PDB file of C-alpha atoms in Angstrom:
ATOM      1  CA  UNK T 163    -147.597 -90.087  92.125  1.00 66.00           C
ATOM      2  CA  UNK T 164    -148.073 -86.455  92.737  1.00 76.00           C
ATOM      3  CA  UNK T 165    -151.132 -86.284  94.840  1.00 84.00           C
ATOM      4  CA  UNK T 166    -151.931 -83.330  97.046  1.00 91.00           C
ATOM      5  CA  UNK T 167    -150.755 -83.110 100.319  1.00 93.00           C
ATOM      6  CA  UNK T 168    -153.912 -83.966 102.312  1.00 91.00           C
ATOM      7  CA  UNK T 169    -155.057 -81.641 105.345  1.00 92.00           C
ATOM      8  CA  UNK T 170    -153.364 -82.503 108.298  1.00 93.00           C
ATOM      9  CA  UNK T 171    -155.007 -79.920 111.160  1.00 95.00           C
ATOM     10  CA  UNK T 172    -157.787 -78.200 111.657  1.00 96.00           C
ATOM     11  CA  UNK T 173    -159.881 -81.283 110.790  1.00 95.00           C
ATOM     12  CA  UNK T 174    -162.188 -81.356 114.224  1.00 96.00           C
ATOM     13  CA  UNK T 175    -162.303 -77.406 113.698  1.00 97.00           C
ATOM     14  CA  UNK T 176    -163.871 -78.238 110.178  1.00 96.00           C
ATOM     15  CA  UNK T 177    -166.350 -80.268 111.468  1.00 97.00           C
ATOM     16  CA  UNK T 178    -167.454 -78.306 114.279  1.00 97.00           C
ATOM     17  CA  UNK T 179    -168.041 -75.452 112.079  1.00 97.00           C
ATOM     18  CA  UNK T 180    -170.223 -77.260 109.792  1.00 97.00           C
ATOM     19  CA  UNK T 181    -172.029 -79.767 112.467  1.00 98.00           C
ATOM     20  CA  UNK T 182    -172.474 -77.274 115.186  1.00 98.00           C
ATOM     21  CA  UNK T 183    -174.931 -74.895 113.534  1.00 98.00           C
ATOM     22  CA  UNK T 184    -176.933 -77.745 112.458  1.00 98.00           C
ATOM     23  CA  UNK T 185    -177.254 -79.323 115.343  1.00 98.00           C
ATOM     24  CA  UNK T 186    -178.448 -75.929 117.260  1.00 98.00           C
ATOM     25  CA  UNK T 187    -180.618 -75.258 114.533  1.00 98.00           C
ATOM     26  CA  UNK T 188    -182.280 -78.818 114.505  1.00 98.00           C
ATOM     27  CA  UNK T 189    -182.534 -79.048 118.622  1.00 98.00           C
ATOM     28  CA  UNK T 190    -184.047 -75.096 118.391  1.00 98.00           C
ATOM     29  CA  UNK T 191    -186.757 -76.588 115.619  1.00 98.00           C
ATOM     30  CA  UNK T 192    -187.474 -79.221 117.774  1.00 98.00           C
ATOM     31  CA  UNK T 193    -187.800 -77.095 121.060  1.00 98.00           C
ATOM     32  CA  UNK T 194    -190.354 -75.130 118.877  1.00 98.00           C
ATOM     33  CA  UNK T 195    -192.137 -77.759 117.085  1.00 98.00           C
ATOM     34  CA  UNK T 196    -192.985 -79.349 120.540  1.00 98.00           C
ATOM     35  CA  UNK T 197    -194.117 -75.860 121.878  1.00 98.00           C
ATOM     36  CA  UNK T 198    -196.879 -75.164 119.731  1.00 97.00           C
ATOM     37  CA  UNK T 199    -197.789 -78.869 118.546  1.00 97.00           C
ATOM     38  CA  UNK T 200    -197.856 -80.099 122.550  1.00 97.00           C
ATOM     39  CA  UNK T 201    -197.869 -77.225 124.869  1.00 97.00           C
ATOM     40  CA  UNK T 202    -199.888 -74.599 123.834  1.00 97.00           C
ATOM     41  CA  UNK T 203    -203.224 -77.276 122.774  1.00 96.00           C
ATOM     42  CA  UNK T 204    -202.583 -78.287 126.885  1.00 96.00           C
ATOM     43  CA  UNK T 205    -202.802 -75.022 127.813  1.00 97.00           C
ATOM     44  CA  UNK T 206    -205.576 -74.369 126.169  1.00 96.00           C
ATOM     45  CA  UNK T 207    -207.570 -77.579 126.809  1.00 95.00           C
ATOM     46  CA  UNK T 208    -207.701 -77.026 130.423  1.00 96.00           C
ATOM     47  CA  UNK T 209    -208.287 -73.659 129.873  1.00 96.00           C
ATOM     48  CA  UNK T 210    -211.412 -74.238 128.265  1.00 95.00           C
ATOM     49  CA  UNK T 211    -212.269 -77.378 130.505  1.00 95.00           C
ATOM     50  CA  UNK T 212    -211.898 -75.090 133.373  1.00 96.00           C
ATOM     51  CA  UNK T 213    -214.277 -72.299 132.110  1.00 96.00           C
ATOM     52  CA  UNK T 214    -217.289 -73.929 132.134  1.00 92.00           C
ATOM     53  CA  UNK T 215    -216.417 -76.370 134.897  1.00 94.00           C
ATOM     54  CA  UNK T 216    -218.707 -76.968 138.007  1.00 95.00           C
ATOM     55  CA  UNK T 217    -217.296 -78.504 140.788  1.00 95.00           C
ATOM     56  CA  UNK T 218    -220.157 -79.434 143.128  1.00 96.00           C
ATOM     57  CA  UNK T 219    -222.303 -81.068 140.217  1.00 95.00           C
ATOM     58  CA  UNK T 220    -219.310 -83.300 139.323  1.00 95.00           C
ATOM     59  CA  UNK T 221    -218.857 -84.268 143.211  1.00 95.00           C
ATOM     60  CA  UNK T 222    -222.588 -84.777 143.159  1.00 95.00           C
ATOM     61  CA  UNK T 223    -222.875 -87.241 140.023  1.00 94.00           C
ATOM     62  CA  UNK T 224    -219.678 -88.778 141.349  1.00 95.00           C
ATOM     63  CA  UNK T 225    -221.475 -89.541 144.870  1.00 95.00           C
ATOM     64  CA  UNK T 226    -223.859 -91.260 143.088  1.00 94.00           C
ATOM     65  CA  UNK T 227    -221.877 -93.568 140.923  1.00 93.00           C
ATOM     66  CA  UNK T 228    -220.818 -94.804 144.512  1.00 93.00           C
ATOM     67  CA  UNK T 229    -217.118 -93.617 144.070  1.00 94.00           C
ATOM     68  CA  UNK T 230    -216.580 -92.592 147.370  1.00 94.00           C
ATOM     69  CA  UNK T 231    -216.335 -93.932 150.581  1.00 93.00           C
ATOM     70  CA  UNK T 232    -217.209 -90.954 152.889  1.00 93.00           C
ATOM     71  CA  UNK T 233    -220.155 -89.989 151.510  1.00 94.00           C
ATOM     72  CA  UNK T 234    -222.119 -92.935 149.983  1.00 93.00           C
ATOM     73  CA  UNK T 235    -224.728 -92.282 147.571  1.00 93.00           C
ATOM     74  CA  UNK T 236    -228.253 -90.276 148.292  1.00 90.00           C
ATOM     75  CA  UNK T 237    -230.111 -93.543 148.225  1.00 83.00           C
ATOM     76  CA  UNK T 238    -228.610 -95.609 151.533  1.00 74.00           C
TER      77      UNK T 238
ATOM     78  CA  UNK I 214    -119.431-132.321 120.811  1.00 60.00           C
ATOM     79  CA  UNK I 215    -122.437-129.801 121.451  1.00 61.00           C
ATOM     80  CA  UNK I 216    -120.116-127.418 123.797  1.00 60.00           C
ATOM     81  CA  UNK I 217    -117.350-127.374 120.748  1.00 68.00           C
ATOM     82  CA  UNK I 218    -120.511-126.248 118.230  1.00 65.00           C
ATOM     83  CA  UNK I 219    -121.885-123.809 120.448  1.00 56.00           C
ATOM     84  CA  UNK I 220    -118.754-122.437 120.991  1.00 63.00           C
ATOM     85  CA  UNK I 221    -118.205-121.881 116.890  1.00 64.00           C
ATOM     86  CA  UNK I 222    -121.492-120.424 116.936  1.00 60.00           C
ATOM     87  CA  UNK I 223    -120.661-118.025 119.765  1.00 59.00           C
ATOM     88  CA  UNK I 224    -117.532-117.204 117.921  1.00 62.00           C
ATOM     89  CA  UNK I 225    -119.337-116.200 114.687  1.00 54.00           C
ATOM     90  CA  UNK I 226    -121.816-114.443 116.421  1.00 56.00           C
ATOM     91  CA  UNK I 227    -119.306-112.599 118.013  1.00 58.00           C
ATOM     92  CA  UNK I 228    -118.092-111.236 114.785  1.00 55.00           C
ATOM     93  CA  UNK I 229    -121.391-109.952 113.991  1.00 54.00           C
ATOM     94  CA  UNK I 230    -122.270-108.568 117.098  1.00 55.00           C
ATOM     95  CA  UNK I 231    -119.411-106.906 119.259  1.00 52.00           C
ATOM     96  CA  UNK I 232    -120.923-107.509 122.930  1.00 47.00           C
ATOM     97  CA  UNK I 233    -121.438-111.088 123.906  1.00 48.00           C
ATOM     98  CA  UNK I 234    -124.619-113.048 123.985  1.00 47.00           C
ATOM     99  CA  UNK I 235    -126.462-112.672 126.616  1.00 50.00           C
ATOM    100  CA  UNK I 236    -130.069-114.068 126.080  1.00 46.00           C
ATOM    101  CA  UNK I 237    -131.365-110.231 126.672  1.00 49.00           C
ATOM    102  CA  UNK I 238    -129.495-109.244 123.694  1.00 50.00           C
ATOM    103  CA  UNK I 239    -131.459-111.119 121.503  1.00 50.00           C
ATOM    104  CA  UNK I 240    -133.400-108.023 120.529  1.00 49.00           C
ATOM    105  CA  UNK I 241    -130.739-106.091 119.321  1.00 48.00           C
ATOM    106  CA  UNK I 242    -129.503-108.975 117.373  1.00 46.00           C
ATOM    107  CA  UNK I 243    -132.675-109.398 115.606  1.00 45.00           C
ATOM    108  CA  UNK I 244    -132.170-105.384 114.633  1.00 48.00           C
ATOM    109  CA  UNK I 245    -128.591-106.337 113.687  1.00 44.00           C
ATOM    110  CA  UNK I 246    -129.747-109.236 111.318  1.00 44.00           C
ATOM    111  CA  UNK I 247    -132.488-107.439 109.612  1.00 43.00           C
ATOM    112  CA  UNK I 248    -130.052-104.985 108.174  1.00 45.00           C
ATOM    113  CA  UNK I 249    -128.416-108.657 106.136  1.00 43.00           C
ATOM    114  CA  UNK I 250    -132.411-108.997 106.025  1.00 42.00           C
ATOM    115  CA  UNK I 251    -132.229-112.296 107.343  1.00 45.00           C
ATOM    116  CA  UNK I 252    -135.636-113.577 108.901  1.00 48.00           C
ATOM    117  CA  UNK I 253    -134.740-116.439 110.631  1.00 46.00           C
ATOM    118  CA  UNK I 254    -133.102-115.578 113.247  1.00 49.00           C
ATOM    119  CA  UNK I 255    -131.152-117.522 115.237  1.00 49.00           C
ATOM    120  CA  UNK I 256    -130.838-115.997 118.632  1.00 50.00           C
ATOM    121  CA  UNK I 257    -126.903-115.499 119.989  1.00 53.00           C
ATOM    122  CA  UNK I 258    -126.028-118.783 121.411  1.00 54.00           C
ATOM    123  CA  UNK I 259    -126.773-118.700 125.227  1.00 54.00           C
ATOM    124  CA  UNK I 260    -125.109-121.114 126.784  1.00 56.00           C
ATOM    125  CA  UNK I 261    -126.035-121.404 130.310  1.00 63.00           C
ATOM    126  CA  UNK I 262    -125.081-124.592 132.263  1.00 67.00           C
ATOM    127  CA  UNK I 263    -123.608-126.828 129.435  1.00 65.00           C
ATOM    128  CA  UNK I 264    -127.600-127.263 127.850  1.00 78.00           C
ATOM    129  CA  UNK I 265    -128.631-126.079 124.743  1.00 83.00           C
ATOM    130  CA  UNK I 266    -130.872-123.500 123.162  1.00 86.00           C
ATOM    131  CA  UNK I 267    -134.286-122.974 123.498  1.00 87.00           C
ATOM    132  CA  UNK I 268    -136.225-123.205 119.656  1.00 88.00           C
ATOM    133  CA  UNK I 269    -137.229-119.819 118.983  1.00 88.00           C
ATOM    134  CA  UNK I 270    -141.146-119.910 118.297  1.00 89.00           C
ATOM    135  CA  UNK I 271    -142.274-118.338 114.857  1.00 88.00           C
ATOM    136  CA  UNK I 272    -144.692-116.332 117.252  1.00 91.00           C
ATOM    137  CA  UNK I 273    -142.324-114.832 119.435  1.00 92.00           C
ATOM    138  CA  UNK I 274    -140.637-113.036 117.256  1.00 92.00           C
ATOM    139  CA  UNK I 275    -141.937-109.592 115.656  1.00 92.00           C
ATOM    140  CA  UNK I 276    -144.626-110.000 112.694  1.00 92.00           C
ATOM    141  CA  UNK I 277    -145.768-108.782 110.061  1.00 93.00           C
ATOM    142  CA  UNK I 278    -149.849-106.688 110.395  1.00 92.00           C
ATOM    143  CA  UNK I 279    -151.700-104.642 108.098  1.00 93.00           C
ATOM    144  CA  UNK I 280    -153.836-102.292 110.672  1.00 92.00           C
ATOM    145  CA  UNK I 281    -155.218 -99.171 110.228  1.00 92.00           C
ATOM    146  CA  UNK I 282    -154.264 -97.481 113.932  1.00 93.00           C
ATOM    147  CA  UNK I 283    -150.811 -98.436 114.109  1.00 92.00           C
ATOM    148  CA  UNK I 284    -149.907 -97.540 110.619  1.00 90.00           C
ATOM    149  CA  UNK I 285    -145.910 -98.870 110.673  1.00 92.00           C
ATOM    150  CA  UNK I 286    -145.521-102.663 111.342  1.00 92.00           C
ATOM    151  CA  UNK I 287    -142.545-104.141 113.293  1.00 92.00           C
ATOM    152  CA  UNK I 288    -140.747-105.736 109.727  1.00 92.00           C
ATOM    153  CA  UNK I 289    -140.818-104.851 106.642  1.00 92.00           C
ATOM    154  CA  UNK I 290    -143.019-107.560 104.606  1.00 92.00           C
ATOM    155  CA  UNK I 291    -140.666-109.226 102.250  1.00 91.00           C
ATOM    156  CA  UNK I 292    -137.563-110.237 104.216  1.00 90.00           C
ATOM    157  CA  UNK I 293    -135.260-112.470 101.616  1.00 91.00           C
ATOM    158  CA  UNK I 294    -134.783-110.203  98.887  1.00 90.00           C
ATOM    159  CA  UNK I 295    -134.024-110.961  95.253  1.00 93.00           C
ATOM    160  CA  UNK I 296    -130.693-109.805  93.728  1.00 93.00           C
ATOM    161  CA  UNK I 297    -133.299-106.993  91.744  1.00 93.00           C
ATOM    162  CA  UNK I 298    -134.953-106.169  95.124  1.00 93.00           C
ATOM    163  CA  UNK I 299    -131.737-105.272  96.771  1.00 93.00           C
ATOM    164  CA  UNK I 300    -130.247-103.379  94.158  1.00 93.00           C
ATOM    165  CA  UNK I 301    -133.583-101.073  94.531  1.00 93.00           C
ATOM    166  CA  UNK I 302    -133.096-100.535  97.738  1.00 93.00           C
ATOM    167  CA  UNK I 303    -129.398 -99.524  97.290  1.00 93.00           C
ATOM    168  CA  UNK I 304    -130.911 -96.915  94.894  1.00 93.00           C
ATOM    169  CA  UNK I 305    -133.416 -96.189  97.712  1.00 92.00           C
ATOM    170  CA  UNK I 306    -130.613 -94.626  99.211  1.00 94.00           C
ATOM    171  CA  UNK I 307    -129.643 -92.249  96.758  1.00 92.00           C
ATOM    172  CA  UNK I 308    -131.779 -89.187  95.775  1.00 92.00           C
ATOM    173  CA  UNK I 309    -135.203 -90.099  95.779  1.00 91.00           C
ATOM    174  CA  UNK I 310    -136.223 -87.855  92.939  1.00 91.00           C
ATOM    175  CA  UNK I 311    -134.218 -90.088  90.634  1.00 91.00           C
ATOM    176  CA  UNK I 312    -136.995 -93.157  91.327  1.00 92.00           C
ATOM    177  CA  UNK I 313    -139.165 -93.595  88.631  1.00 92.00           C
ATOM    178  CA  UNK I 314    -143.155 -94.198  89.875  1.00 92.00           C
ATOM    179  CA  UNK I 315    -143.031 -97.872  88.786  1.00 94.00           C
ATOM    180  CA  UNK I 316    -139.980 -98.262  91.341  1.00 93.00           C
ATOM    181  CA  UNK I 317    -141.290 -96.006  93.959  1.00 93.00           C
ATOM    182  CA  UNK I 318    -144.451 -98.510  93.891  1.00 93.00           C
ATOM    183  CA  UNK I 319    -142.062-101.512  94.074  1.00 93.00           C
ATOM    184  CA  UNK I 320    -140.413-100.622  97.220  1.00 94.00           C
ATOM    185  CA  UNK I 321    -143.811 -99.489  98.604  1.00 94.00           C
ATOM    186  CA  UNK I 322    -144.671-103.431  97.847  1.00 94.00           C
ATOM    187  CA  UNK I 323    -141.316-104.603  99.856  1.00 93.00           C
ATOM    188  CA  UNK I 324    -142.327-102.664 102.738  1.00 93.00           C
ATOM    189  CA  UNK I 325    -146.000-102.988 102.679  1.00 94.00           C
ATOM    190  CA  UNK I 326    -148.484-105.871 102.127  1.00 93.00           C
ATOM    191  CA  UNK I 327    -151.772-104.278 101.977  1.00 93.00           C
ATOM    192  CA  UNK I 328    -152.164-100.358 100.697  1.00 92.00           C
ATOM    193  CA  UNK I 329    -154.918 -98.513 103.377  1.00 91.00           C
ATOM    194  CA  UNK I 330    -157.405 -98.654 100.622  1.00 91.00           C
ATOM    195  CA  UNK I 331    -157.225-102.163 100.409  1.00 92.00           C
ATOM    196  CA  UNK I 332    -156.869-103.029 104.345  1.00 92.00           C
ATOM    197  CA  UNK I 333    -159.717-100.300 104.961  1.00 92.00           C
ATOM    198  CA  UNK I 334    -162.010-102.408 102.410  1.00 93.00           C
ATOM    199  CA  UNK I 335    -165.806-103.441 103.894  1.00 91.00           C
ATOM    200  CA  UNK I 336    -165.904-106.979 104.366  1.00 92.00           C
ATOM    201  CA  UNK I 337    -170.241-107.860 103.640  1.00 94.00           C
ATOM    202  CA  UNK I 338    -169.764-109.470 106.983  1.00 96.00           C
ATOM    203  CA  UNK I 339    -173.150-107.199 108.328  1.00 96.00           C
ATOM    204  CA  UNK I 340    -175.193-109.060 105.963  1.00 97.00           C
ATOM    205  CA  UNK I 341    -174.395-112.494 107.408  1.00 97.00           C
ATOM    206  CA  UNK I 342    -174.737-110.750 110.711  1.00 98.00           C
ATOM    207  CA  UNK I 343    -178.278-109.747 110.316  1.00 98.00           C
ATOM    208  CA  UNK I 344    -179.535-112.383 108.429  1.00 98.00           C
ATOM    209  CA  UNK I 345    -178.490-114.318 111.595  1.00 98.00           C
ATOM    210  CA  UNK I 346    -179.863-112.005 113.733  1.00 98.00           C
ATOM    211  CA  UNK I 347    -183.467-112.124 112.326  1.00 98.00           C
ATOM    212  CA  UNK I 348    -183.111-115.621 111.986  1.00 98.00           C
ATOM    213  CA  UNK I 349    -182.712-116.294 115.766  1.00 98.00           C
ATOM    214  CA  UNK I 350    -185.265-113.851 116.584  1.00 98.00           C
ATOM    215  CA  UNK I 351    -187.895-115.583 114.500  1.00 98.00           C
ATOM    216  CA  UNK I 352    -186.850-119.162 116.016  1.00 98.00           C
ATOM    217  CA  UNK I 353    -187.257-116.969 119.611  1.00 98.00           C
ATOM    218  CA  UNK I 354    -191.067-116.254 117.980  1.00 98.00           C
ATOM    219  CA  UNK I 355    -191.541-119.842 117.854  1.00 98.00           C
ATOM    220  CA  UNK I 356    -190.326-120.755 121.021  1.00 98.00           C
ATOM    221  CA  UNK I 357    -192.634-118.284 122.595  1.00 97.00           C
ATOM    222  CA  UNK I 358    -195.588-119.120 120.975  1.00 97.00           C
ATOM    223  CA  UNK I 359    -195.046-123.292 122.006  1.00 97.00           C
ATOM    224  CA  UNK I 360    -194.800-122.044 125.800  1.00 97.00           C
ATOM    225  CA  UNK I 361    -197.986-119.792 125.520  1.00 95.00           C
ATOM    226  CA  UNK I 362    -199.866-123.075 124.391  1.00 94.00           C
ATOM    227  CA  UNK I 363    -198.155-125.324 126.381  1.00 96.00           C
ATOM    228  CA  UNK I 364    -196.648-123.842 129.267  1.00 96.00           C
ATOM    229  CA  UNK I 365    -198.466-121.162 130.474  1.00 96.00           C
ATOM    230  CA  UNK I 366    -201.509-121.466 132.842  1.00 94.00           C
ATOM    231  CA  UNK I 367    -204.766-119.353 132.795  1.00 93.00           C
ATOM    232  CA  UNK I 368    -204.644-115.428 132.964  1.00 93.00           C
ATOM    233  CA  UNK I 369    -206.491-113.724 136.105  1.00 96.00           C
ATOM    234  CA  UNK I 370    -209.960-113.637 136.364  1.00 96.00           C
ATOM    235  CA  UNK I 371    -209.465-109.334 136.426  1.00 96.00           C
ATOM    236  CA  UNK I 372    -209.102-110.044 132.405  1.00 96.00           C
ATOM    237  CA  UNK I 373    -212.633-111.141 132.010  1.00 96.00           C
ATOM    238  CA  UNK I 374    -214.455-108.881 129.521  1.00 97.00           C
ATOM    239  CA  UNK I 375    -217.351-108.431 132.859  1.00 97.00           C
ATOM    240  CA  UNK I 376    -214.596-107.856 135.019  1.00 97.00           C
ATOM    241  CA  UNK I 377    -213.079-105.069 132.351  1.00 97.00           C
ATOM    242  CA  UNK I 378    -216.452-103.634 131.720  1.00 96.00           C
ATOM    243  CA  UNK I 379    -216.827-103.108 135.603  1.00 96.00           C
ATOM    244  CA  UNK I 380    -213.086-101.485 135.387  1.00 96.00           C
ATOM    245  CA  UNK I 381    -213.505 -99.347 132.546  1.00 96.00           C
ATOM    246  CA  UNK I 382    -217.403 -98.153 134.416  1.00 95.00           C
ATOM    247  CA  UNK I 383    -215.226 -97.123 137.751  1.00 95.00           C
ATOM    248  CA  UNK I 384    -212.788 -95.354 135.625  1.00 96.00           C
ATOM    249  CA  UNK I 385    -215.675 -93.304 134.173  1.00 95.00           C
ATOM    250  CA  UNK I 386    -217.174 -92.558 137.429  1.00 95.00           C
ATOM    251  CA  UNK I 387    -214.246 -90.971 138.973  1.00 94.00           C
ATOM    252  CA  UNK I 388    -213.788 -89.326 135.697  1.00 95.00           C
ATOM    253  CA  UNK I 389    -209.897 -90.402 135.390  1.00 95.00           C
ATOM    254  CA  UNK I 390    -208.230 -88.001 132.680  1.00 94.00           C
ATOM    255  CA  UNK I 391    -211.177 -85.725 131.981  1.00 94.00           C
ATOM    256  CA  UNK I 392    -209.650 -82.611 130.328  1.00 94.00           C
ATOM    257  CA  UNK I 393    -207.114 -84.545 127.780  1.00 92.00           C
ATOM    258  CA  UNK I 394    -207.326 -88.612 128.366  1.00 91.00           C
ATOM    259  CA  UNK I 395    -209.560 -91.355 128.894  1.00 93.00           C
ATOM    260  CA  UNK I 396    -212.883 -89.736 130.709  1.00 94.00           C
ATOM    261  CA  UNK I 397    -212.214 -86.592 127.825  1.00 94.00           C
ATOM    262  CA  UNK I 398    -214.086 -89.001 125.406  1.00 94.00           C
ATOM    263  CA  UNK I 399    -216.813 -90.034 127.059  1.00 94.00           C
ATOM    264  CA  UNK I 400    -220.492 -87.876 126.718  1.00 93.00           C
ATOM    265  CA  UNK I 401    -221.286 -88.012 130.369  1.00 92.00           C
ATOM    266  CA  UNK I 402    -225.227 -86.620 128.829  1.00 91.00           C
ATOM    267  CA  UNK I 403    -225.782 -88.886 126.419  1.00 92.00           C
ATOM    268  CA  UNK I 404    -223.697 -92.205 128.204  1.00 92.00           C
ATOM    269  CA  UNK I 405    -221.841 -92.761 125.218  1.00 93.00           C
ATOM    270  CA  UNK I 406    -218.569 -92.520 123.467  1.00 93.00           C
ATOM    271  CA  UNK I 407    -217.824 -88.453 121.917  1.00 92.00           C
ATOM    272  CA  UNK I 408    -218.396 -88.832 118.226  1.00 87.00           C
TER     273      UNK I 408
END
């Protein structure tokens, strides 16, 4: 049997070299992919909620649907 | 009569082995015999207080194991060796180079039960293991539907579709989740579900 000697060292070296970038690469894609799939729609659906939002006609139909307890609706 | 036999037995052990038997020496006389490659070995002859000798149990004494992590077992694995067997291993102890393959595999043999390739081998066990495990999780799926019929009492009154529907109303009226969640789909003008 004359096999080759098989490596002895540098075997976690090896791996680290192949598995590191991967695993920076895949975490940096993931960062990214979440950014613009999850974040940026957010930002931008309160955005726009907020633009054309009116505070004292929600509190107003809210007062009516009898929601509160400090100020009951109009009617009583 | 036993004294006079333990006493030859001493004496030939004493031949063997130049210091005397103490029971602690047993160790290096089971490294002394294994060079005549004798497995059964009969521990020096301890004498203590005219009695005799404990039996020495098969299991006390070093074995034979085919594991990955510890790659060099205690004994070699054949112990008695044929007239062939030793004459290899005399020519073990010349120049190596002058083995052929066939004999280099032979001794490997003598030493070595099980190459790694063949100890390292996948057993199939998973299968049986996960055929068991979904069986016992569908027998669980049994068992659970029995005690909803038969063990369980009625749910809360809250989990009446009325009750719900007065729930659900509430949530609509504080407007719970309006920019992204639940109050996001409702048309608050037209008192119905966003298309």
């Amino acid at each position: 049997m004359s096999l080759a000697k098989p490596l002895m060292r540098g075997l976690l070296a090896k791996r680290l070299r192949f598995h590191l970038p991967i695993a920076f690469g895949l975490a940096f894609a993931a960062a990214v992919a979440f950014k613009y799939t999850v974040t940026e729609p957010r930002k931008r659906a309160y955005a726009d909620f907020y633009k054309q939002y009116d505070a004292v006609k929600e509190f107003n139909a809210m007062r009516e649907a009898g929601v509160f307890q400090s100020v009951r609706p109009s009617g009583e | 009569m036993t004294a006079i036999f333990c006493k030859l037995l001493q004496i030939c052990n004493l031949v063997v082995i130049f210091f005397t038997g103490l029971c602690d020496l047993v160790m290096l006389a089971t490294r002394a015999f294994s060079l005549i490659g004798k497995r059964a070995i009969s521990t020096s002859v301890c004498v203590r207080g005219g009695h005799g000798v404990a039996k020495v149990e098969d299991y006390t004494l070093p074995a034979y194991f085919d594991r990955r992590e510890t790659p060099l077992p205690d004994i070699a694995y054949v112990q008695t060796l044929t007239p062939e067997q030793k004459a290899l291993k005399e020519k073990e102890k010349g120049s190596w180079a002058a083995l052929s393959n066939a004999e280099k595999v032979a001794l490997y043999h003598l030493s070595f039960k099980q190459s790694f390739a063949e100890m390292n081998q996948g057993t199939g066990e998973w299968k049986s293991v996960v055929g068991g495990i979904m069986f016992f999780v569908g027998l669980t799926g049994l068992v659970v539907l029995w005690q909803r019929k038969y063990v369980y009492g009625p749910v809360p009154h809250t989990l009446d579709p009325e009750y719900k529907q007065q729930e659900l109303q509430r949530m609509l009226d504080m407007r719970m989740n309006p920019v992204e969640g639940f109050s996001a789909k409702w048309d608050y003008e037209n008192k119905q579900w966003k298309k």
